[in-house]
XYZ file of N, CA and C in Angstrom:
483
model
N -13.188 -20.820 11.005
C -13.920 -21.628 10.003
C -13.766 -21.025 8.715
N -13.919 -21.894 7.764
C -13.881 -21.452 6.342
C -14.904 -20.256 6.049
N -16.100 -20.424 6.599
C -17.115 -19.435 6.464
C -16.733 -18.139 6.987
N -16.145 -18.054 8.210
C -15.721 -16.809 8.855
C -14.422 -16.285 8.111
N -13.574 -17.115 7.567
C -12.375 -16.575 6.828
C -12.908 -15.971 5.491
N -13.988 -16.547 4.848
C -14.439 -15.926 3.697
C -15.259 -14.562 3.956
N -16.016 -14.574 5.033
C -16.579 -13.247 5.551
C -15.498 -12.255 5.641
N -14.438 -12.530 6.473
C -13.385 -11.579 6.680
C -12.742 -11.135 5.470
N -12.441 -12.068 4.548
C -11.962 -11.693 3.170
C -12.873 -10.825 2.411
N -14.179 -11.134 2.461
C -15.179 -10.206 1.796
C -15.275 -8.773 2.388
N -14.955 -8.637 3.626
C -14.953 -7.376 4.382
C -13.844 -6.532 3.646
N -12.679 -7.073 3.495
C -11.491 -6.354 2.857
C -11.975 -5.902 1.471
N -12.552 -6.764 0.712
C -12.856 -6.504 -0.650
C -13.914 -5.386 -0.704
N -15.006 -5.557 0.177
C -16.109 -4.622 0.001
C -15.678 -3.259 0.574
N -14.669 -3.074 1.425
C -14.235 -1.831 2.049
C -13.200 -1.164 0.855
N -12.562 -2.026 0.204
C -11.718 -1.462 -0.868
C -12.468 -0.578 -1.916
N -13.694 -0.976 -2.119
C -14.370 -0.256 -3.230
C -14.691 1.255 -2.846
N -15.360 1.468 -1.634
C -15.489 2.932 -1.365
C -14.301 3.819 -1.047
N -13.310 2.951 -0.527
C -12.096 3.683 -0.254
C -11.331 3.987 -1.484
N -11.403 3.200 -2.551
C -10.895 3.525 -3.856
C -11.751 4.718 -4.553
N -12.877 4.971 -4.097
C -13.544 6.049 -4.619
C -13.341 7.442 -3.982
N -12.982 7.337 -2.650
C -12.737 8.409 -1.880
C -11.475 8.904 -1.825
N -10.408 8.088 -1.831
C -8.991 8.508 -1.764
C -8.539 9.472 -2.811
N -8.848 9.100 -4.211
C -8.236 10.066 -5.213
C -8.831 11.436 -5.115
N -10.133 11.668 -4.962
C -10.608 13.090 -4.730
C -10.086 13.854 -3.603
N -9.847 13.114 -2.497
C -9.230 13.708 -1.291
C -7.747 14.000 -1.565
N -7.087 13.184 -2.247
C -5.595 13.333 -2.642
C -5.471 14.584 -3.520
N -6.391 14.744 -4.420
C -6.243 15.873 -5.369
C -6.463 17.234 -4.678
N -7.128 17.275 -3.557
C -7.385 18.486 -2.909
C -6.403 18.831 -2.001
N -5.289 17.963 -1.756
C -4.355 18.231 -0.690
C -3.028 18.742 -1.451
N -2.364 19.631 -0.890
C -1.122 20.267 -1.423
C -0.030 19.134 -1.416
N 0.051 18.369 -0.393
C 0.902 17.152 -0.177
C 0.040 16.019 0.251
N 0.275 14.782 -0.295
C -0.473 13.689 -0.033
C 0.263 12.882 1.184
N 1.265 13.415 1.762
C 1.948 12.664 2.955
C 1.110 12.296 3.916
N 0.068 13.039 4.461
C -0.752 12.594 5.542
C -1.555 11.339 5.113
N -1.967 11.224 3.857
C -2.606 9.998 3.391
C -1.730 8.805 3.333
N -0.444 8.943 2.876
C 0.514 7.907 2.948
C 0.667 7.376 4.377
N 0.898 8.275 5.306
C 1.103 7.965 6.687
C -0.097 7.300 7.237
N -1.268 7.739 6.995
C -2.508 7.180 7.616
C -2.820 5.882 6.908
N -2.769 5.766 5.731
C -3.183 4.513 5.189
C -2.037 3.342 5.455
N -0.779 3.783 5.423
C 0.154 2.647 5.773
C 0.086 2.342 7.265
N -0.260 3.347 8.068
C -0.496 3.132 9.579
C -1.650 2.166 9.824
N -2.813 2.347 9.129
C -3.894 1.332 9.319
C -3.541 -0.051 8.808
N -2.823 -0.106 7.794
C -2.566 -1.430 7.363
C -1.495 -2.144 8.188
N -0.403 -1.478 8.688
C 0.433 -2.083 9.653
C -0.121 -2.425 10.920
N -1.121 -1.547 11.467
C -1.895 -1.959 12.685
C -2.727 -3.158 12.460
N -3.408 -3.339 11.286
C -3.930 -4.574 10.893
C -3.191 -5.690 10.865
N -1.930 -5.565 10.261
C -0.933 -6.760 10.388
C -0.569 -7.150 11.658
N -0.362 -6.062 12.575
C 0.104 -6.495 13.993
C -1.037 -7.197 14.698
N -2.288 -6.737 14.409
C -3.383 -7.344 15.079
C -3.681 -8.704 14.742
N -3.361 -8.941 13.369
C -3.552 -10.408 12.869
C -2.523 -11.301 13.494
N -1.447 -10.735 13.920
C -0.364 -11.541 14.447
C -0.789 -11.792 16.012
N -1.191 -10.807 16.652
C -1.432 -10.799 18.166
C -2.728 -11.503 18.507
N -3.828 -11.181 17.837
C -5.176 -11.654 18.126
C -5.963 -11.976 16.868
N -5.536 -12.980 15.965
C -6.109 -13.157 14.714
C -7.564 -13.518 14.768
N -8.047 -14.263 15.779
C -9.492 -14.746 15.845
C -10.307 -13.554 16.475
N -9.840 -13.222 17.667
C -10.649 -12.308 18.526
C -10.876 -10.941 17.768
N -9.970 -10.416 17.074
C -9.960 -9.182 16.453
C -10.064 -9.119 15.044
N -10.501 -10.315 14.401
C -10.511 -10.539 12.919
C -11.164 -9.544 12.238
N -12.437 -9.186 12.624
C -13.198 -8.094 11.979
C -12.460 -6.645 11.959
N -11.953 -6.301 12.972
C -11.234 -5.148 13.183
C -10.005 -5.106 12.187
N -9.174 -6.164 12.388
C -7.924 -6.121 11.447
C -8.267 -6.165 9.975
N -9.347 -6.866 9.564
C -9.574 -6.857 8.186
C -10.208 -5.548 7.775
N -10.918 -4.843 8.654
C -11.381 -3.517 8.430
C -10.282 -2.552 8.158
N -9.256 -2.646 8.962
C -8.040 -1.781 8.906
C -7.233 -2.028 7.599
N -7.101 -3.369 7.275
C -6.472 -3.680 6.100
C -7.238 -3.279 4.857
N -8.609 -3.270 4.883
C -9.330 -2.991 3.880
C -9.238 -1.322 3.617
N -9.240 -0.633 4.592
C -8.896 0.825 4.522
C -7.475 1.170 4.097
N -6.579 0.289 4.527
C -5.337 0.484 4.009
C -4.896 0.190 2.457
N -5.860 -0.531 1.939
C -5.768 -0.754 0.510
C -6.013 0.488 -0.323
N -6.412 1.641 0.334
C -6.494 2.949 -0.246
C -5.139 3.434 -0.861
N -4.142 2.763 -0.440
C -2.700 3.003 -0.972
C -2.603 2.797 -2.459
N -3.398 1.784 -2.969
C -3.290 1.436 -4.484
C -3.902 2.606 -5.321
N -5.110 3.124 -4.958
C -5.622 4.296 -5.655
C -4.865 5.486 -5.358
N -4.281 5.725 -4.274
C -3.463 6.747 -3.979
C -2.144 6.735 -4.833
N -1.595 5.572 -5.044
C -0.360 5.571 -5.973
C -0.740 5.851 -7.412
N -1.949 5.384 -7.840
C -2.346 5.761 -9.216
C -2.614 7.171 -9.330
N -3.193 7.875 -8.336
C -3.509 9.292 -8.271
C -2.140 10.052 -8.335
N -1.270 9.623 -7.555
C 0.086 10.314 -7.498
C 0.743 10.331 -8.880
N 0.517 9.350 -9.648
C 1.121 9.312 -11.059
C 0.599 10.531 -11.789
N -0.554 10.880 -11.775
C -1.260 12.060 -12.467
C -0.810 13.256 -11.853
N -0.676 13.395 -10.531
C -0.377 14.535 -9.838
C 1.103 14.956 -9.869
N 1.945 14.090 -10.312
C 3.454 14.464 -10.238
C 3.943 14.666 -11.615
N 3.178 14.676 -12.705
C 3.700 15.018 -14.055
C 2.846 16.241 -14.556
N 3.430 16.967 -15.282
C 2.945 18.174 -15.990
C 2.302 17.897 -17.389
N 2.899 17.061 -18.046
C 2.588 16.698 -19.425
C 1.891 15.271 -19.655
N 1.234 15.040 -20.773
C 0.740 13.752 -21.031
C 1.828 12.676 -21.232
N 3.026 13.218 -21.887
C 4.154 12.387 -22.119
C 4.822 11.929 -20.844
N 4.877 12.784 -20.037
C 5.619 12.611 -18.621
C 4.712 11.598 -17.750
N 3.408 11.965 -17.936
C 2.492 11.092 -17.072
C 2.519 9.561 -17.629
N 2.546 9.487 -18.995
C 2.693 8.174 -19.528
C 4.020 7.400 -19.229
N 5.052 8.136 -19.210
C 6.338 7.580 -18.874
C 6.400 7.138 -17.376
N 5.892 8.028 -16.542
C 5.903 7.652 -15.032
C 4.896 6.613 -14.823
N 3.698 6.525 -15.454
C 2.884 5.494 -15.351
C 3.399 4.092 -15.727
N 4.017 4.045 -16.824
C 4.604 2.866 -17.307
C 5.669 2.358 -16.322
N 6.502 3.278 -15.975
C 7.540 2.909 -14.896
C 7.026 2.397 -13.661
N 6.151 3.183 -13.076
C 5.575 2.813 -11.696
C 4.791 1.588 -11.819
N 3.757 1.439 -12.786
C 2.997 0.398 -12.804
C 3.835 -0.991 -13.328
N 4.753 -0.844 -14.122
C 5.512 -1.914 -14.472
C 6.254 -2.561 -13.363
N 6.853 -1.796 -12.582
C 7.636 -2.235 -11.363
C 6.603 -2.717 -10.300
N 5.532 -2.031 -10.118
C 4.610 -2.331 -9.068
C 3.824 -3.649 -9.324
N 3.368 -3.883 -10.515
C 2.812 -5.139 -10.852
C 3.697 -6.347 -10.666
N 5.047 -6.115 -11.006
C 6.043 -7.288 -10.839
C 6.112 -7.590 -9.348
N 6.276 -6.458 -8.560
C 6.468 -6.588 -7.197
C 5.243 -7.332 -6.511
N 3.978 -6.915 -6.996
C 2.801 -7.487 -6.419
C 2.727 -8.974 -6.798
N 3.131 -9.430 -7.996
C 2.904 -10.774 -8.445
C 4.065 -11.643 -7.686
N 5.297 -11.135 -7.485
C 6.264 -11.817 -6.746
C 5.828 -11.966 -5.208
N 5.369 -10.887 -4.673
C 4.999 -10.793 -3.396
C 3.921 -11.918 -2.977
N 2.817 -11.948 -3.760
C 1.841 -12.928 -3.553
C 2.382 -14.304 -3.498
N 3.258 -14.636 -4.442
C 3.781 -15.922 -4.654
C 4.742 -16.174 -3.419
N 5.573 -15.145 -3.003
C 6.493 -15.284 -1.925
C 5.858 -15.632 -0.673
N 4.679 -14.953 -0.437
C 3.901 -15.201 0.848
C 3.436 -16.649 0.859
N 2.864 -17.125 -0.221
C 2.440 -18.568 -0.113
C 3.543 -19.429 -0.072
N 4.675 -19.261 -0.680
C 5.777 -20.216 -0.520
C 6.392 -20.021 0.859
N 6.494 -18.963 1.489
C 7.086 -18.779 2.852
C 6.109 -19.504 3.840
N 4.745 -19.367 3.600
C 3.909 -20.017 4.618
C 4.028 -21.535 4.455
N 3.986 -22.055 3.164
C 4.220 -23.505 3.095
C 5.505 -23.984 3.486
N 6.576 -23.155 3.408
C 8.021 -23.637 3.794
C 8.194 -23.494 5.288
N 7.510 -22.666 5.915
C 7.692 -22.487 7.447
C 6.509 -23.085 8.130
N 5.444 -23.320 7.626
C 4.175 -23.877 8.322
C 3.529 -22.681 9.148
N 3.922 -21.606 9.021
C 3.397 -20.590 9.910
C 3.190 -19.245 9.141
N 2.724 -18.301 9.861
C 2.538 -16.839 9.271
C 3.617 -15.830 9.667
N 4.494 -16.224 10.521
C 5.576 -15.271 10.980
C 6.476 -14.715 9.838
N 6.883 -15.671 8.939
C 7.817 -15.327 7.957
C 6.977 -14.535 6.859
N 5.792 -14.836 6.432
C 5.138 -13.992 5.505
C 4.935 -12.480 6.201
N 4.424 -12.558 7.328
C 4.267 -11.207 7.976
C 5.555 -10.386 7.994
N 6.701 -11.082 8.182
C 8.017 -10.435 8.278
C 8.186 -9.711 6.855
N 7.746 -10.412 5.840
C 7.864 -9.699 4.491
C 6.970 -8.504 4.288
N 5.771 -8.718 4.867
C 4.772 -7.587 4.786
C 5.312 -6.365 5.516
N 5.914 -6.639 6.788
C 6.467 -5.618 7.637
C 7.630 -4.928 6.758
N 8.494 -5.792 6.217
C 9.659 -5.336 5.433
C 9.227 -4.397 4.317
N 8.184 -4.765 3.584
C 7.527 -3.956 2.481
C 7.042 -2.707 2.978
N 6.358 -2.717 4.126
C 5.815 -1.471 4.833
C 7.051 -0.584 5.178
N 8.140 -1.181 5.624
C 9.389 -0.248 5.900
C 9.951 0.363 4.720
N 9.736 -0.239 3.570
C 10.250 0.381 2.295
C 9.196 1.390 1.862
N 7.917 0.931 1.901
C 6.871 1.844 1.424
C 6.869 3.219 2.197
N 7.130 3.276 3.449
C 7.098 4.508 4.266
C 7.840 5.535 3.591
N 9.192 5.433 3.343
C 10.100 6.433 2.821
C 9.793 6.645 1.405
N 9.549 5.614 0.605
C 9.186 5.770 -0.850
C 7.879 6.544 -0.939
N 6.900 6.278 -0.168
C 5.578 6.980 -0.250
C 5.760 8.511 0.223
N 6.591 8.641 1.176
C 6.824 9.995 1.712
C 7.356 10.856 0.680
N 8.465 10.336 0.028
C 9.125 10.921 -1.179
C 8.051 11.206 -2.325
N 7.381 10.158 -2.720
C 6.416 10.304 -3.802
C 5.405 11.313 -3.522
N 4.989 11.524 -2.334
C 3.900 12.387 -1.925
C 4.309 13.805 -1.742
N 5.508 14.155 -2.065
C 6.006 15.546 -1.834
C 5.342 16.397 -2.747
N 5.410 17.679 -2.561
C 4.719 18.697 -3.488
C 5.710 19.089 -4.510
N 5.569 18.256 -5.539
C 6.502 18.613 -6.728
C 6.185 17.849 -7.989
N 6.680 18.093 -9.090
C 6.471 17.391 -10.244
C 7.843 16.615 -10.637
N 7.596 15.550 -11.289
C 8.851 14.668 -11.643
C 9.608 15.359 -12.901
N 8.783 16.125 -13.655
C 9.345 16.624 -15.008
C 9.705 18.119 -14.844
N 9.739 18.608 -13.562
C 10.124 20.000 -13.360
C 10.768 20.130 -12.101
N 11.797 20.922 -11.846
C 12.598 21.131 -10.573
C 11.869 21.932 -9.510
N 10.857 22.758 -9.836
C 10.197 23.469 -8.874
C 9.090 22.773 -8.236
N 8.683 23.381 -6.992
C 7.552 22.704 -6.322
C 6.249 22.989 -7.127
N 5.298 22.113 -7.036
C 3.989 22.285 -7.706
C 3.241 23.524 -7.314
N 3.389 23.920 -6.049
C 2.704 25.100 -5.619
C 3.340 26.348 -6.290
N 4.596 26.320 -6.524
C 5.314 27.500 -7.242
C 4.927 27.462 -8.727
N 4.646 26.362 -9.243
C 4.213 26.372 -10.674
C 2.769 26.791 -10.804
N 2.045 26.664 -9.827
C 0.650 26.987 -9.925
C 0.365 28.425 -9.926
N 1.436 29.309 -9.327
C 1.300 30.697 -9.240
C 1.560 31.390 -10.573
N 2.121 30.697 -11.544
C 2.376 31.478 -12.758
C 1.254 31.622 -13.710
């Protein structure tokens, strides 16, 4: 029903708020953020699979997992600050990452709607989500490595000086 769909959508939004407050401080305490990338991406993909397999029966669980997975967004913003040493490098990295990211997000939302309308179902939009997750995994793994973008040495070596 429309009411149940609205409730499930609200679950995602409500969960995203505390997750957005918890992920950045946790990320800054870790030497590498790779476990967060794997965990957050994993819960998102699990939620997507669940939505395809049992969309009604497990709706609350799937939306909860997807809400937790939205922690990738604050993690991405945190990684920008953690991967640069200077204000100038942080600003350049932020402009690059957010510029590309918001374009992808805008196109992605439109693409999901167009695919749903064109195919009359959710399999094609979910194929796009799974493809994006397949791209996010190695990119996130690379971005979460213990290093700076404006220095060739690992962050841990730079801290010892």
